[in-house]
Amino acid sequence: MLTIEELKKAWEANREAVQDHKTYDHKSLENIVKSRTKKHMKKSMHYFWGAFFLQILVYALLSHVIIKYGKDIQTLLLGVGGVLLFLPFTIILMKKFKRMATIKMENHNSGRSIYQYVSQQHSLLQSFYAFKKRYEIVLVPLATAIGVFLTFKLFVPGGVAENPTGALITFVISMISMLVSIRLENKKSFEEPLHELNDLLKEFE
């Protein structure tokens, strides 16, 4: 398959050719760019579905806790607090990825329309990644603390108050596991696709 650079050279060399031939060259270039962009974005879309499923699971578990143990005011507040903590992340996740999934290339034969298509995908992904990194500074420790506290309160006799060492160890191990997992996730689902999309954009310069 021809590379983008080869198609661009062929396109420029045949600019004075008949319109049908120009359209064919542009269409080939468009198809290649779309294919490469989708390939790079595929990793991020896998993250979206995984994150979406995980958040549904979190909401389901917290709702179960609220309904079953909500008579205890402390448990109720922590359950509701957990839901409210995840809600902004879910809203931004849905908003950004919906836009990425529905972006269409402008319907006119120009390299500029193809460049804008890739640039929009890159900008949206970069925007969500920046938000994700900032929000997780708050989300991860608070969500972990709520999870540990509720687990000890509901399933360990005496709760955190009577098992501070166990709760602290559980919190630290959970935090380390989360941070390692998030770092690997960021590299695979965001940093690599963003780098690849950036390289694709540079081919148009």
mmCIF file of C-alpha atoms in Angstrom:
data_model
loop_
_atom_site.group_PDB
_atom_site.id
_atom_site.type_symbol
_atom_site.label_atom_id
_atom_site.label_comp_id
_atom_site.label_asym_id
_atom_site.label_seq_id
_atom_site.Cartn_x
_atom_site.Cartn_y
_atom_site.Cartn_z
ATOM 1 C CA MET A 1 0.000 0.000 0.000
ATOM 2 C CA LEU A 2 1.262 3.496 -0.847
ATOM 3 C CA THR A 3 2.366 5.695 1.999
ATOM 4 C CA ILE A 4 0.861 9.132 2.575
ATOM 5 C CA GLU A 5 4.039 10.814 1.331
ATOM 6 C CA GLU A 6 4.011 8.764 -1.879
ATOM 7 C CA LEU A 7 0.371 9.599 -2.501
ATOM 8 C CA LYS A 8 1.013 13.291 -1.829
ATOM 9 C CA LYS A 9 3.844 13.313 -4.396
ATOM 10 C CA ALA A 10 1.704 11.505 -6.935
ATOM 11 C CA TRP A 11 -1.157 13.894 -6.225
ATOM 12 C CA GLU A 12 1.044 16.973 -6.740
ATOM 13 C CA ALA A 13 2.632 15.525 -9.874
ATOM 14 C CA ASN A 14 -0.763 14.994 -11.455
ATOM 15 C CA ARG A 15 -2.502 18.214 -10.380
ATOM 16 C CA GLU A 16 -3.076 19.171 -14.038
ATOM 17 C CA ALA A 17 -4.632 15.796 -14.858
ATOM 18 C CA VAL A 18 -8.347 15.264 -15.371
ATOM 19 C CA GLN A 19 -10.680 15.849 -12.418
ATOM 20 C CA ASP A 20 -11.536 12.169 -12.080
ATOM 21 C CA HIS A 21 -7.914 11.297 -11.525
ATOM 22 C CA LYS A 22 -7.487 14.033 -8.895
ATOM 23 C CA THR A 23 -10.548 12.774 -7.082
ATOM 24 C CA TYR A 24 -9.194 9.260 -7.109
ATOM 25 C CA ASP A 25 -5.864 10.375 -5.623
ATOM 26 C CA HIS A 26 -7.572 12.414 -2.904
ATOM 27 C CA LYS A 27 -9.924 9.546 -2.094
ATOM 28 C CA SER A 28 -7.003 7.144 -1.762
ATOM 29 C CA LEU A 29 -5.184 9.572 0.523
ATOM 30 C CA GLU A 30 -8.354 10.087 2.581
ATOM 31 C CA ASN A 31 -8.883 6.338 2.987
ATOM 32 C CA ILE A 32 -5.293 5.775 4.101
ATOM 33 C CA VAL A 33 -5.458 8.592 6.657
ATOM 34 C CA LYS A 34 -8.796 7.361 8.019
ATOM 35 C CA SER A 35 -7.443 3.831 8.297
ATOM 36 C CA ARG A 36 -4.284 4.928 10.122
ATOM 37 C CA THR A 37 -6.191 7.299 12.404
ATOM 38 C CA LYS A 38 -8.690 4.605 13.379
ATOM 39 C CA LYS A 39 -5.823 2.202 14.033
ATOM 40 C CA HIS A 40 -4.157 4.676 16.406
ATOM 41 C CA MET A 41 -7.469 5.602 18.080
ATOM 42 C CA LYS A 42 -8.445 1.959 18.584
ATOM 43 C CA LYS A 43 -6.331 1.709 21.755
ATOM 44 C CA SER A 44 -8.075 4.742 23.232
ATOM 45 C CA MET A 45 -11.514 3.421 22.319
ATOM 46 C CA HIS A 46 -10.686 0.178 24.140
ATOM 47 C CA TYR A 47 -9.920 2.321 27.187
ATOM 48 C CA PHE A 48 -13.276 4.068 26.834
ATOM 49 C CA TRP A 49 -15.286 0.838 26.901
ATOM 50 C CA GLY A 50 -13.220 -0.565 29.767
ATOM 51 C CA ALA A 51 -13.551 2.641 31.798
ATOM 52 C CA PHE A 52 -17.269 2.897 31.022
ATOM 53 C CA PHE A 53 -17.892 -0.684 32.192
ATOM 54 C CA LEU A 54 -15.784 -0.130 35.329
ATOM 55 C CA GLN A 55 -17.736 2.978 36.264
ATOM 56 C CA ILE A 56 -21.071 1.218 35.785
ATOM 57 C CA LEU A 57 -19.740 -1.455 38.150
ATOM 58 C CA VAL A 58 -18.678 1.198 40.690
ATOM 59 C CA TYR A 59 -22.084 2.880 40.545
ATOM 60 C CA ALA A 60 -23.804 -0.491 40.926
ATOM 61 C CA LEU A 61 -21.715 -1.429 43.988
ATOM 62 C CA LEU A 62 -22.168 1.965 45.635
ATOM 63 C CA SER A 63 -25.906 1.896 44.926
ATOM 64 C CA HIS A 64 -26.097 -1.556 46.534
ATOM 65 C CA VAL A 65 -24.274 -0.253 49.616
ATOM 66 C CA ILE A 66 -26.534 2.813 49.825
ATOM 67 C CA ILE A 67 -29.719 0.761 49.521
ATOM 68 C CA LYS A 68 -28.670 -2.073 51.831
ATOM 69 C CA TYR A 69 -26.693 -0.192 54.473
ATOM 70 C CA GLY A 70 -27.976 3.363 53.981
ATOM 71 C CA LYS A 71 -29.677 3.456 57.386
ATOM 72 C CA ASP A 72 -26.223 4.143 58.796
ATOM 73 C CA ILE A 73 -25.612 7.842 58.088
ATOM 74 C CA GLN A 74 -21.838 7.443 57.730
ATOM 75 C CA THR A 75 -22.215 4.643 55.191
ATOM 76 C CA LEU A 76 -24.875 6.625 53.334
ATOM 77 C CA LEU A 77 -22.673 9.715 53.090
ATOM 78 C CA LEU A 78 -19.650 7.745 51.892
ATOM 79 C CA GLY A 79 -21.743 5.918 49.290
ATOM 80 C CA VAL A 80 -23.278 9.122 47.957
ATOM 81 C CA GLY A 81 -19.876 10.823 48.119
ATOM 82 C CA GLY A 82 -18.374 8.037 46.011
ATOM 83 C CA VAL A 83 -21.072 8.429 43.353
ATOM 84 C CA LEU A 84 -20.599 12.207 43.220
ATOM 85 C CA LEU A 85 -16.829 11.750 43.041
ATOM 86 C CA PHE A 86 -17.029 9.617 39.880
ATOM 87 C CA LEU A 87 -19.851 11.546 38.191
ATOM 88 C CA PRO A 88 -17.798 14.417 36.627
ATOM 89 C CA PHE A 89 -15.298 11.893 35.244
ATOM 90 C CA THR A 90 -18.106 9.843 33.664
ATOM 91 C CA ILE A 91 -19.702 12.923 32.092
ATOM 92 C CA ILE A 92 -16.438 14.157 30.527
ATOM 93 C CA LEU A 93 -15.549 10.626 29.395
ATOM 94 C CA MET A 94 -18.870 10.256 27.570
ATOM 95 C CA LYS A 95 -18.744 13.750 26.093
ATOM 96 C CA LYS A 96 -15.204 13.570 24.718
ATOM 97 C CA PHE A 97 -15.370 10.048 23.321
ATOM 98 C CA LYS A 98 -18.769 10.667 21.728
ATOM 99 C CA ARG A 99 -17.241 13.598 19.827
ATOM 100 C CA MET A 100 -14.241 11.492 18.787
ATOM 101 C CA ALA A 101 -16.518 8.731 17.506
ATOM 102 C CA THR A 102 -18.699 11.108 15.466
ATOM 103 C CA ILE A 103 -16.083 13.359 13.839
ATOM 104 C CA LYS A 104 -16.377 13.286 10.070
ATOM 105 C CA MET A 105 -14.001 14.494 7.416
ATOM 106 C CA GLU A 106 -15.151 17.597 5.550
ATOM 107 C CA ASN A 107 -16.561 16.751 2.150
ATOM 108 C CA HIS A 108 -14.207 18.614 -0.140
ATOM 109 C CA ASN A 109 -11.077 17.496 -1.951
ATOM 110 C CA SER A 110 -8.239 19.131 -0.058
ATOM 111 C CA GLY A 111 -5.370 18.026 2.109
ATOM 112 C CA ARG A 112 -6.533 20.636 4.619
ATOM 113 C CA SER A 113 -9.772 18.731 5.321
ATOM 114 C CA ILE A 114 -7.803 15.548 6.016
ATOM 115 C CA TYR A 115 -5.359 17.420 8.261
ATOM 116 C CA GLN A 116 -8.242 18.958 10.238
ATOM 117 C CA TYR A 117 -9.806 15.530 10.742
ATOM 118 C CA VAL A 118 -6.628 14.111 12.284
ATOM 119 C CA SER A 119 -5.988 17.326 14.224
ATOM 120 C CA GLN A 120 -9.461 17.234 15.801
ATOM 121 C CA GLN A 121 -8.981 13.645 16.928
ATOM 122 C CA HIS A 122 -5.604 14.536 18.400
ATOM 123 C CA SER A 123 -6.961 17.626 20.183
ATOM 124 C CA LEU A 124 -9.934 15.805 21.734
ATOM 125 C CA LEU A 125 -7.781 12.911 22.914
ATOM 126 C CA GLN A 126 -5.152 15.293 24.309
ATOM 127 C CA SER A 127 -7.857 17.314 26.076
ATOM 128 C CA PHE A 128 -9.369 14.261 27.764
ATOM 129 C CA TYR A 129 -5.933 12.919 28.734
ATOM 130 C CA ALA A 130 -5.019 16.236 30.376
ATOM 131 C CA PHE A 131 -8.327 16.229 32.277
ATOM 132 C CA LYS A 132 -7.850 12.574 33.275
ATOM 133 C CA LYS A 133 -4.394 13.182 34.759
ATOM 134 C CA ARG A 134 -5.573 16.196 36.750
ATOM 135 C CA TYR A 135 -8.779 14.613 37.995
ATOM 136 C CA GLU A 136 -7.095 11.371 39.047
ATOM 137 C CA ILE A 137 -4.926 13.316 41.493
ATOM 138 C CA VAL A 138 -8.140 13.760 43.504
ATOM 139 C CA LEU A 139 -10.120 10.731 42.334
ATOM 140 C CA VAL A 140 -7.636 7.949 43.037
ATOM 141 C CA PRO A 141 -6.759 8.646 46.712
ATOM 142 C CA LEU A 142 -10.330 9.591 47.671
ATOM 143 C CA ALA A 143 -11.916 6.637 45.870
ATOM 144 C CA THR A 144 -9.356 4.283 47.402
ATOM 145 C CA ALA A 145 -9.968 5.712 50.885
ATOM 146 C CA ILE A 146 -13.750 5.346 50.505
ATOM 147 C CA GLY A 147 -13.352 1.782 49.251
ATOM 148 C CA VAL A 148 -11.071 0.773 52.117
ATOM 149 C CA PHE A 149 -13.237 2.470 54.740
ATOM 150 C CA LEU A 150 -16.475 0.881 53.493
ATOM 151 C CA THR A 151 -14.848 -2.548 53.155
ATOM 152 C CA PHE A 152 -13.566 -2.487 56.727
ATOM 153 C CA LYS A 153 -16.782 -0.971 58.071
ATOM 154 C CA LEU A 154 -19.042 -3.559 56.422
ATOM 155 C CA PHE A 155 -16.917 -6.705 56.505
ATOM 156 C CA VAL A 156 -14.224 -6.375 59.197
ATOM 157 C CA PRO A 157 -15.331 -6.404 62.846
ATOM 158 C CA GLY A 158 -14.435 -3.100 64.482
ATOM 159 C CA GLY A 159 -13.907 -1.339 61.151
ATOM 160 C CA VAL A 160 -11.010 1.034 60.543
ATOM 161 C CA ALA A 161 -11.098 2.340 64.127
ATOM 162 C CA GLU A 162 -10.073 -1.019 65.568
ATOM 163 C CA ASN A 163 -7.873 -2.075 62.653
ATOM 164 C CA PRO A 164 -5.891 1.048 61.700
ATOM 165 C CA THR A 165 -2.738 -0.841 60.699
ATOM 166 C CA GLY A 166 -4.615 -3.259 58.456
ATOM 167 C CA ALA A 167 -6.578 -0.427 56.895
ATOM 168 C CA LEU A 168 -3.412 1.596 56.260
ATOM 169 C CA ILE A 169 -1.615 -1.365 54.687
ATOM 170 C CA THR A 170 -4.655 -2.073 52.498
ATOM 171 C CA PHE A 171 -4.799 1.585 51.447
ATOM 172 C CA VAL A 172 -1.081 1.742 50.580
ATOM 173 C CA ILE A 173 -1.148 -1.527 48.596
ATOM 174 C CA SER A 174 -4.301 -0.405 46.769
ATOM 175 C CA MET A 175 -2.768 2.964 45.937
ATOM 176 C CA ILE A 176 0.441 1.417 44.589
ATOM 177 C CA SER A 177 -1.553 -1.052 42.479
ATOM 178 C CA MET A 178 -3.764 1.727 41.134
ATOM 179 C CA LEU A 179 -0.835 4.008 40.277
ATOM 180 C CA VAL A 180 1.054 1.257 38.451
ATOM 181 C CA SER A 181 -2.080 0.243 36.557
ATOM 182 C CA ILE A 182 -2.890 3.848 35.622
ATOM 183 C CA ARG A 183 0.662 4.490 34.424
ATOM 184 C CA LEU A 184 0.565 1.453 32.118
ATOM 185 C CA GLU A 185 -2.930 2.403 30.966
ATOM 186 C CA ASN A 186 -1.905 5.989 30.176
ATOM 187 C CA LYS A 187 1.063 4.869 28.130
ATOM 188 C CA LYS A 188 -0.923 2.338 26.089
ATOM 189 C CA SER A 189 -4.223 4.176 25.654
ATOM 190 C CA PHE A 190 -3.087 7.813 25.447
ATOM 191 C CA GLU A 191 0.630 8.511 25.109
ATOM 192 C CA GLU A 192 1.249 6.028 22.282
ATOM 193 C CA PRO A 193 -1.857 7.016 20.235
ATOM 194 C CA LEU A 194 -1.108 10.730 20.739
ATOM 195 C CA HIS A 195 2.484 10.240 19.595
ATOM 196 C CA GLU A 196 1.333 8.286 16.532
ATOM 197 C CA LEU A 197 -1.311 10.889 15.635
ATOM 198 C CA ASN A 198 1.281 13.635 16.054
ATOM 199 C CA ASP A 199 3.616 11.833 13.655
ATOM 200 C CA LEU A 200 0.738 11.553 11.198
ATOM 201 C CA LEU A 201 0.105 15.295 11.434
ATOM 202 C CA LYS A 202 3.792 16.023 10.824
ATOM 203 C CA GLU A 203 3.562 14.184 7.500
ATOM 204 C CA PHE A 204 1.284 16.967 6.272
ATOM 205 C CA GLU A 205 3.711 19.755 7.178
#
